[in-house]
Amino acid sequence: MYNLIVETSTNLPHDVRRAIDRAKQKENAGTRAALSLATITQNIGMADDHVLPICQDTGMLTFEAKVPVGADQIEMKKQIHEAVRQATADGKLRPNSVDSLTGENSGDNIGEGTPIIHFTQWEKDEIDVRLIMKGGGCENKNIQYSLPAEIEGLGRAGRDLDGIRKCILHSVYQAQGQGCSAGFIGVGIGGDRISSYALAKEQLFRKVDDVNPNENLAHLEDYVLEKANTLGIGTMGFGGEATLLGCKVGAGNRLPASFFVSVAYNCWAFRRLGVTLDAENGAIQSWLYKDGDKVTFAEEEVAATSEDPIEEAPREVVLEAPITEEQIRDLKVGDVVVINGMMHTGRDAIHHHLMEHDAPIDLNGQVIYHCGPVMLKDGDGNWHVKAAGPTTSIREEPYQGDIMKKFGIRAVIGKGGMGPKTLKALEEHGGVYLNAIGGAAQYYADCIKGVEGVDLMEFGIPEAMWHLRVEGFRAIVTMDAHGNSLHRDVEKTSLERLSQYKERVY
Ligand code: SF4
């Protein structure tokens, strides 16, 4: 189980790698989308080489175990828990289990309801265990429809295949880049609200390149995959050709009165693997999802792609805190900012805290990074960053503008973009939003040259305020101080494109 966890966290399955590689081939060199995909593939290579988490959000661990009759499930559960504890202590998993009422982090990923473990009996002698690690950013973009419904951009969706088609297309649109697109979706049709979502998540265990045995659903999967990639949302919502990398649909029976369509959205960091085990001694007999070619991604990918741009290269601006208002007002959407010097992490708990309290350090002219890193302390008491990609920024929308003004913060780095309240504050105060590549946790960890301290550790490792010294940390300006927002523009054009698919197909 320990090997399964480490491998799932650090080494993307072969079918997922091939899907990402196909998407990369389709993007035009030099575009934002191509550069983002190059960062993603470089990150995949780094995580694999150094056996470190692909993304700092190591997600909700969900184990699906099929066991022979007579297998001791109580003992197996204990062993899974032990392996999870060990993998967390070794920095292969981020402590991700938080008490919903007190906010306390258990520190070892074990807690009420976590990890999720399901056992099913089967008639074979071997044990089959599959693990999926689905992060919060993409989990938050899951969506459930109850038909009939009025669907934004697509009109009325009835209780038939055509209504289902509209729901699935809309699910990709509503995710925009916030679930770290390009993504994969699992769809569950029917059931009750709970089993419909369970069926959707189950679809994520299908291989990306399999073919649905139900002809209607196979056609629907192909249709959605093709049309979703015309929406122009692209990698991280920056625009581009690759929006969806896989679509798998399953159907179950339903009550006459209900008709649910549930969509489980998974980011590009689609971490799911499996093993078959010898039921006598627990030895791994075979790995699942590792068949076919393994595409390996080289570390110099980013440079290689950007050497031959078809578009004008973006302007590059180097900044070091403290940053002045003038420097910020000079930036425009599309510029690439390279940050050297200090930045400070802050996510949900910090933003909530700063609304009512003073900051532990002077944040005037500083950079806030929406990030919950994986950190490990060495024997001498020094902290080291093991994974540090951006988290979803929109969660801070209620606070961000006020906090920037209150403390004089000039730049915020995150992923997925922010809303109108923050955009207005950026304009009034002279601030900028920078989009880093979601999930590229190794790529960004490599830019962090030192951990200069930490405050508010009582919120737990992911939520504490880490003071990081960085070098060459690159991010794209996607919201500037002139009222421009790439996210708003992409959302608008993708809605227009979605509306093309209003007409009945089935
Ligand atoms: S890649 Fe993005 S959505 Fe996926 S786990 Fe990482 S931060 Fe979350």
XYZ file of C-alpha atoms and ligand atoms in Angstrom:
514
model
C 0.000 0.000 0.000
C 2.910 2.329 0.717
C 4.325 1.705 -2.767
C 0.913 2.274 -4.313
C 0.518 5.620 -2.527
C 3.998 6.888 -3.396
C 3.712 5.804 -7.006
C 0.266 7.384 -7.393
C 1.430 10.679 -5.906
C 4.597 10.942 -7.970
C 4.190 9.077 -11.251
C 1.277 9.761 -13.616
C -0.314 6.696 -15.271
C 0.692 5.898 -18.839
C -2.738 6.521 -20.370
C -2.872 9.991 -18.762
C 0.634 10.831 -19.969
C -0.318 9.884 -23.523
C -3.435 12.087 -23.386
C -1.401 15.069 -22.159
C 1.221 14.463 -24.818
C -1.440 14.374 -27.573
C -2.818 17.707 -26.299
C 0.645 19.209 -26.266
C 1.277 18.236 -29.869
C -1.873 20.111 -30.915
C -1.024 23.462 -29.332
C 0.751 26.089 -31.390
C 4.318 26.711 -30.244
C 4.879 29.909 -28.318
C 1.274 30.403 -27.219
C 0.387 30.733 -23.542
C -1.309 27.331 -23.745
C 1.799 25.664 -25.208
C 4.052 27.234 -22.579
C 1.686 26.128 -19.813
C 1.560 22.579 -21.124
C 5.331 22.565 -21.384
C 5.559 23.603 -17.711
C 3.100 20.840 -16.840
C 5.053 18.158 -18.686
C 8.325 19.373 -17.222
C 6.726 19.132 -13.785
C 5.535 15.569 -14.491
C 9.092 14.615 -15.401
C 10.565 16.254 -12.287
C 8.091 14.558 -9.933
C 8.862 11.182 -11.480
C 12.655 11.683 -11.403
C 12.763 12.892 -7.783
C 9.892 10.707 -6.455
C 8.064 13.779 -5.145
C 4.363 14.796 -5.343
C 3.257 15.895 -8.821
C 0.944 18.428 -7.162
C 1.135 19.763 -3.599
C -2.559 19.014 -3.161
C -2.345 15.256 -2.818
C -6.111 15.180 -2.645
C -8.754 13.005 -1.074
C -7.304 9.498 -0.967
C -9.915 7.028 -2.204
C -9.073 3.315 -2.165
C -11.272 0.835 -4.028
C -10.389 -2.712 -2.982
C -11.771 -5.949 -4.402
C -11.019 -8.836 -2.098
C -11.592 -12.603 -2.033
C -14.174 -14.020 0.338
C -12.640 -14.325 3.807
C -10.138 -11.453 3.463
C -9.701 -9.620 6.772
C -10.906 -6.128 5.909
C -10.265 -4.778 9.404
C -6.600 -5.748 9.164
C -6.342 -4.386 5.614
C -7.804 -1.061 6.721
C -5.213 -0.828 9.501
C -2.419 -1.489 7.020
C -3.738 1.147 4.619
C -3.839 3.657 7.481
C -0.287 2.785 8.452
C 0.914 3.264 4.865
C -0.888 6.627 4.639
C 0.760 7.802 7.877
C 4.193 6.769 6.623
C 3.748 8.398 3.201
C 2.674 11.638 4.928
C 5.680 11.560 7.259
C 7.936 11.024 4.220
C 6.550 14.083 2.386
C 4.840 12.040 -0.353
C 1.437 13.239 0.844
C 0.407 16.609 2.232
C -1.475 16.495 5.546
C -4.927 17.024 4.084
C -7.378 15.786 6.700
C -9.056 18.695 8.471
C -11.720 18.604 11.205
C -14.729 20.240 9.552
C -15.862 21.982 12.737
C -12.625 23.039 14.446
C -10.426 23.369 11.351
C -7.738 21.299 13.064
C -5.495 19.311 10.735
C -4.916 15.729 11.942
C -1.370 15.971 10.546
C -1.224 12.415 9.198
C -4.162 12.233 6.762
C -6.086 9.951 9.116
C -9.342 11.314 10.484
C -13.105 10.892 10.594
C -13.968 9.561 7.124
C -10.437 9.915 5.699
C -9.004 8.191 3.818
C -12.005 6.786 1.956
C -11.766 3.001 1.683
C -14.350 0.826 -0.078
C -14.232 -2.965 -0.046
C -16.071 -5.227 -2.480
C -15.908 -9.001 -2.434
C -15.278 -10.951 -5.605
C -14.760 -14.550 -6.617
C -11.098 -14.260 -7.625
C -8.245 -15.288 -5.294
C -6.232 -12.097 -5.721
C -6.729 -8.627 -4.272
C -7.191 -5.629 -6.556
C -6.637 -2.194 -4.985
C -7.023 1.037 -6.907
C -6.265 4.468 -5.571
C -7.330 7.882 -6.827
C -6.000 11.133 -5.367
C -8.377 13.879 -6.406
C -7.466 17.389 -5.332
C -9.757 20.057 -3.907
C -9.480 22.480 -6.843
C -11.036 20.043 -9.285
C -13.343 18.461 -6.691
C -14.920 21.888 -6.218
C -15.805 21.948 -9.924
C -17.870 18.739 -9.743
C -21.461 19.494 -10.608
C -24.810 17.738 -10.469
C -27.835 18.480 -12.647
C -31.422 17.489 -11.981
C -33.353 17.199 -15.245
C -35.328 18.840 -16.674
C -33.319 22.025 -16.265
C -32.537 25.316 -17.928
C -28.846 25.244 -18.817
C -26.875 28.465 -19.217
C -25.956 28.942 -22.887
C -27.773 25.793 -24.021
C -31.408 26.306 -23.060
C -33.788 23.607 -21.918
C -32.340 20.187 -21.141
C -34.948 17.436 -21.045
C -34.887 13.940 -19.586
C -33.204 12.293 -22.552
C -29.813 11.773 -24.149
C -29.871 15.253 -25.610
C -30.510 16.791 -22.191
C -27.621 14.741 -20.818
C -25.407 16.005 -23.648
C -26.159 19.608 -22.672
C -25.363 18.984 -18.995
C -21.982 17.437 -19.781
C -20.934 20.192 -22.177
C -21.986 22.792 -19.627
C -20.000 21.053 -16.877
C -16.802 21.645 -18.836
C -17.704 25.281 -19.483
C -18.483 26.030 -15.818
C -15.154 24.552 -14.672
C -13.224 27.062 -16.834
C -9.563 26.794 -15.793
C -10.319 26.554 -12.081
C -10.029 22.782 -11.902
C -6.577 22.995 -13.533
C -7.631 22.225 -17.079
C -7.097 20.466 -19.362
C -9.193 17.981 -17.409
C -10.840 14.570 -17.474
C -14.488 14.006 -16.606
C -16.406 11.044 -15.272
C -20.171 11.248 -15.684
C -22.865 9.337 -13.804
C -26.401 9.252 -15.196
C -29.273 8.124 -12.997
C -29.236 6.730 -9.457
C -30.016 8.993 -6.528
C -27.980 12.092 -5.734
C -25.323 10.082 -3.895
C -25.005 7.049 -6.161
C -25.025 9.292 -9.229
C -21.900 11.074 -7.985
C -20.355 7.729 -6.981
C -20.966 6.424 -10.508
C -19.347 9.555 -11.930
C -16.223 9.059 -9.824
C -16.159 5.361 -10.753
C -15.823 6.365 -14.412
C -12.483 7.986 -13.575
C -11.133 4.482 -12.978
C -11.711 3.638 -16.637
C -8.718 3.966 -18.926
C -8.568 7.159 -20.958
C -8.361 5.195 -24.229
C -11.007 2.511 -23.576
C -14.240 2.374 -25.584
C -17.623 2.385 -23.869
C -19.436 -0.927 -24.588
C -22.741 0.988 -24.810
C -22.873 2.389 -28.336
C -24.928 5.457 -27.412
C -22.615 6.372 -24.570
C -19.518 5.723 -26.689
C -20.865 8.191 -29.241
C -21.701 10.700 -26.506
C -18.187 10.449 -25.064
C -16.633 11.129 -28.482
C -19.037 13.987 -29.148
C -18.307 15.716 -25.829
C -14.559 15.293 -26.190
C -14.614 16.857 -29.637
C -16.969 19.751 -28.873
C -15.518 20.628 -25.461
C -12.201 21.217 -27.161
C -13.758 23.889 -29.358
C -14.752 26.031 -26.346
C -11.340 27.692 -26.237
C -10.926 27.494 -22.454
C -7.565 25.804 -22.796
C -4.880 24.906 -20.305
C -5.445 26.728 -16.992
C -8.204 28.731 -18.692
C -5.639 30.727 -20.688
C -7.388 29.922 -23.977
C -6.139 27.291 -26.435
C -6.973 24.013 -28.121
C -6.842 21.577 -25.182
C -9.700 21.899 -22.696
C -10.782 18.299 -22.133
C -8.548 15.219 -22.287
C -11.023 12.458 -21.520
C -14.762 11.858 -21.071
C -16.225 8.657 -19.601
C -19.939 8.168 -19.070
C -21.795 5.506 -17.095
C -25.530 5.028 -16.616
C -27.510 3.407 -13.807
C -31.232 3.040 -13.237
C -33.132 5.831 -11.507
C -36.413 6.487 -9.758
C -39.235 7.539 -12.089
C -39.354 10.938 -10.365
C -35.597 11.721 -10.473
C -33.106 12.249 -13.263
C -29.616 13.173 -12.136
C -26.565 13.799 -14.255
C -23.433 14.106 -12.123
C -20.001 15.107 -13.303
C -16.724 14.425 -11.490
C -14.101 16.796 -12.868
C -10.450 15.785 -12.554
C -7.513 18.073 -13.279
C -4.643 17.184 -15.599
C -2.824 15.806 -12.513
C -5.003 12.725 -12.825
C -3.431 10.510 -10.218
C -4.924 7.061 -10.142
C -3.113 3.774 -10.124
C -3.784 0.243 -8.990
C -2.137 -3.027 -8.057
C -3.095 -6.669 -7.885
C -1.817 -8.363 -4.763
C -1.110 -11.921 -3.763
C -3.796 -12.556 -1.137
C -1.448 -14.869 0.810
C 1.444 -12.476 1.380
C 0.386 -9.048 0.054
C 3.129 -8.946 -2.600
C 2.416 -6.814 -5.670
C 1.697 -9.093 -8.647
C 1.052 -6.428 -11.245
C 0.505 -2.693 -11.713
C -2.616 -1.330 -13.373
C -2.718 1.664 -15.749
C 0.931 1.146 -16.651
C 0.449 -0.694 -19.899
C 1.363 0.709 -23.319
C 3.974 3.355 -23.984
C 5.151 5.571 -21.170
C 5.749 9.079 -22.477
C 8.602 10.594 -20.516
C 8.931 14.347 -20.365
C 12.343 15.994 -20.332
C 13.303 18.839 -17.982
C 14.250 21.261 -20.761
C 10.766 21.106 -22.321
C 9.826 24.714 -21.511
C 12.867 26.224 -23.174
C 12.568 23.957 -26.203
C 8.965 24.970 -26.891
C 9.463 28.675 -26.402
C 12.404 28.876 -28.820
C 10.188 28.683 -31.842
C 7.189 30.882 -31.125
C 4.557 31.644 -33.765
C 3.174 34.489 -31.676
C 5.028 37.530 -30.498
C 6.850 36.585 -27.303
C 5.216 38.038 -24.190
C 6.939 40.922 -22.421
C 8.950 39.727 -19.458
C 9.223 41.888 -16.334
C 11.436 41.062 -13.362
C 10.104 42.153 -9.964
C 11.415 41.986 -6.434
C 9.464 43.001 -3.321
C 8.844 45.614 -2.058
C 7.083 46.477 -5.313
C 5.847 50.008 -6.024
C 2.409 51.026 -7.297
C 4.077 52.450 -10.400
C 5.701 49.108 -11.266
C 2.327 47.383 -10.907
C 0.432 49.904 -13.025
C 2.952 49.335 -15.794
C 1.921 45.660 -16.087
C -0.682 44.441 -18.606
C -2.567 41.184 -19.061
C -0.330 38.778 -20.965
C 2.966 39.982 -19.482
C 5.162 37.367 -17.874
C 6.438 38.376 -14.451
C 9.591 36.816 -13.043
C 9.771 37.192 -9.283
C 12.969 37.162 -7.273
C 13.248 37.710 -3.533
C 10.491 37.191 -0.978
C 6.918 35.989 -1.242
C 4.537 34.855 1.482
C 1.955 32.102 1.324
C -1.612 32.776 2.337
C -4.749 30.780 1.688
C -8.156 30.348 3.286
C -7.304 30.501 7.008
C -4.797 33.356 6.572
C -7.197 35.494 4.538
C -9.962 34.956 7.045
C -7.552 35.784 9.889
C -6.159 38.946 8.267
C -9.622 40.467 7.951
C -9.771 40.845 11.749
C -6.115 40.842 12.826
C -2.754 42.442 12.092
C -0.351 40.646 9.786
C 2.583 38.879 11.460
C 5.001 40.762 9.127
C 4.949 44.037 7.160
C 3.156 43.169 3.891
C 3.502 46.588 2.284
C 4.604 46.146 -1.353
C 4.753 42.365 -0.899
C 3.633 39.348 -2.894
C 1.091 36.853 -1.540
C 1.154 33.338 -2.932
C -2.045 31.285 -2.733
C -0.319 28.038 -1.910
C -0.490 25.257 0.670
C 2.907 23.610 0.297
C 4.149 20.158 1.282
C 6.875 20.867 3.882
C 9.289 18.611 5.745
C 11.459 19.456 8.754
C 14.971 18.003 8.838
C 16.826 16.781 11.923
C 18.252 20.284 12.552
C 14.797 21.824 12.648
C 15.051 23.455 9.193
C 12.046 23.387 6.888
C 12.265 22.205 3.268
C 9.713 22.648 0.492
C 8.712 19.377 -1.135
C 5.925 20.642 -3.408
C 4.538 24.150 -3.858
C 2.132 24.861 -6.711
C -0.680 27.444 -6.556
C -4.108 26.753 -5.085
C -7.496 27.931 -6.433
C -7.716 31.680 -5.858
C -11.442 32.227 -6.221
C -11.991 30.975 -2.657
C -10.338 34.189 -1.435
C -12.626 36.415 -3.493
C -14.628 37.668 -0.470
C -11.418 38.858 1.264
C -8.721 39.550 -1.305
C -9.458 43.126 -2.321
C -9.902 44.327 1.281
C -6.731 42.619 2.415
C -4.642 44.029 -0.408
C -5.797 47.539 0.473
C -5.487 47.080 4.237
C -1.865 45.855 4.106
C -0.586 47.417 0.872
C -0.033 44.072 -0.883
C 0.838 44.637 -4.556
C 0.692 41.206 -6.180
C -1.249 38.027 -5.632
C -0.245 34.737 -7.245
C -2.642 31.844 -7.577
C -4.506 29.880 -10.177
C -7.870 29.989 -11.897
C -8.365 33.747 -11.594
C -10.538 35.892 -9.343
C -13.810 37.756 -9.668
C -15.121 41.303 -10.136
C -14.583 42.377 -6.503
C -10.870 41.671 -6.692
C -10.598 43.155 -10.187
C -12.095 46.411 -8.917
C -9.709 46.470 -5.960
C -6.717 45.884 -8.254
C -7.738 48.926 -10.260
C -8.368 51.165 -7.250
C -5.341 50.149 -5.216
C -2.789 49.359 -7.933
C -2.532 45.599 -7.702
C -2.040 42.672 -10.023
C -3.148 39.044 -10.164
C -0.606 36.574 -11.478
C -1.577 33.118 -12.645
C 0.870 30.318 -11.995
C 0.374 26.862 -13.502
C -1.864 24.811 -11.228
C -0.396 21.525 -10.155
C 3.159 22.361 -11.253
C 4.324 21.772 -7.693
C 7.826 20.537 -8.482
C 8.473 23.211 -11.067
C 7.707 25.959 -8.519
C 9.346 24.177 -5.563
C 12.527 24.322 -7.622
C 12.262 28.146 -7.727
C 12.108 28.338 -3.920
C 15.642 28.788 -2.692
C 14.982 29.202 1.018
C 12.357 29.061 3.770
C 12.957 32.209 5.808
C 10.358 31.519 8.484
C 6.766 30.642 9.173
C 3.924 32.306 11.069
C 0.469 31.195 12.151
C 1.484 27.531 12.295
C -1.592 26.924 14.452
C -3.549 26.740 11.177
C -1.558 23.649 10.111
C 1.164 23.229 7.473
C -0.880 23.950 4.329
C -2.613 26.990 5.867
C 0.316 28.611 7.706
C 2.061 31.721 6.360
C 5.406 30.568 4.936
C 8.022 33.187 4.086
C 9.784 31.969 0.971
C 12.816 33.291 -0.870
C 12.450 32.599 -4.592
C 14.471 32.959 -7.744
C 13.048 33.046 -11.269
C 9.449 32.349 -10.200
C 7.388 32.881 -13.381
C 3.714 33.692 -13.593
C 1.447 35.343 -16.152
C -0.481 38.565 -15.534
C -4.112 37.551 -16.059
C -5.762 40.476 -14.172
C -4.182 43.905 -14.210
C -4.676 47.330 -12.608
C -6.476 48.653 -15.726
C -9.642 46.588 -15.341
C -8.541 43.798 -17.709
C -9.134 40.155 -16.904
C -8.173 37.269 -19.165
C -10.493 35.013 -17.104
C -13.509 37.237 -17.744
C -12.691 37.336 -21.480
C -12.240 33.564 -21.797
C -15.458 32.943 -19.885
C -17.348 35.251 -22.220
C -16.017 33.754 -25.459
C -16.399 30.182 -24.224
C -20.057 30.882 -23.366
C -20.603 32.182 -26.887
C -19.006 29.056 -28.309
C -21.014 26.812 -25.995
C -24.203 28.393 -27.331
C -23.441 26.956 -30.790
C -24.420 23.548 -29.414
C -27.985 24.468 -28.482
C -29.559 22.522 -31.342
C -30.794 18.988 -30.703
C -28.274 16.302 -31.610
C -30.040 13.167 -30.295
S -3.514 20.094 -10.321
Fe -4.814 21.765 -9.590
S -6.858 20.901 -9.208
Fe -5.374 19.228 -9.422
S -4.850 18.753 -7.321
Fe -3.308 20.178 -8.098
S -4.030 22.239 -7.565
Fe -5.733 20.826 -7.303
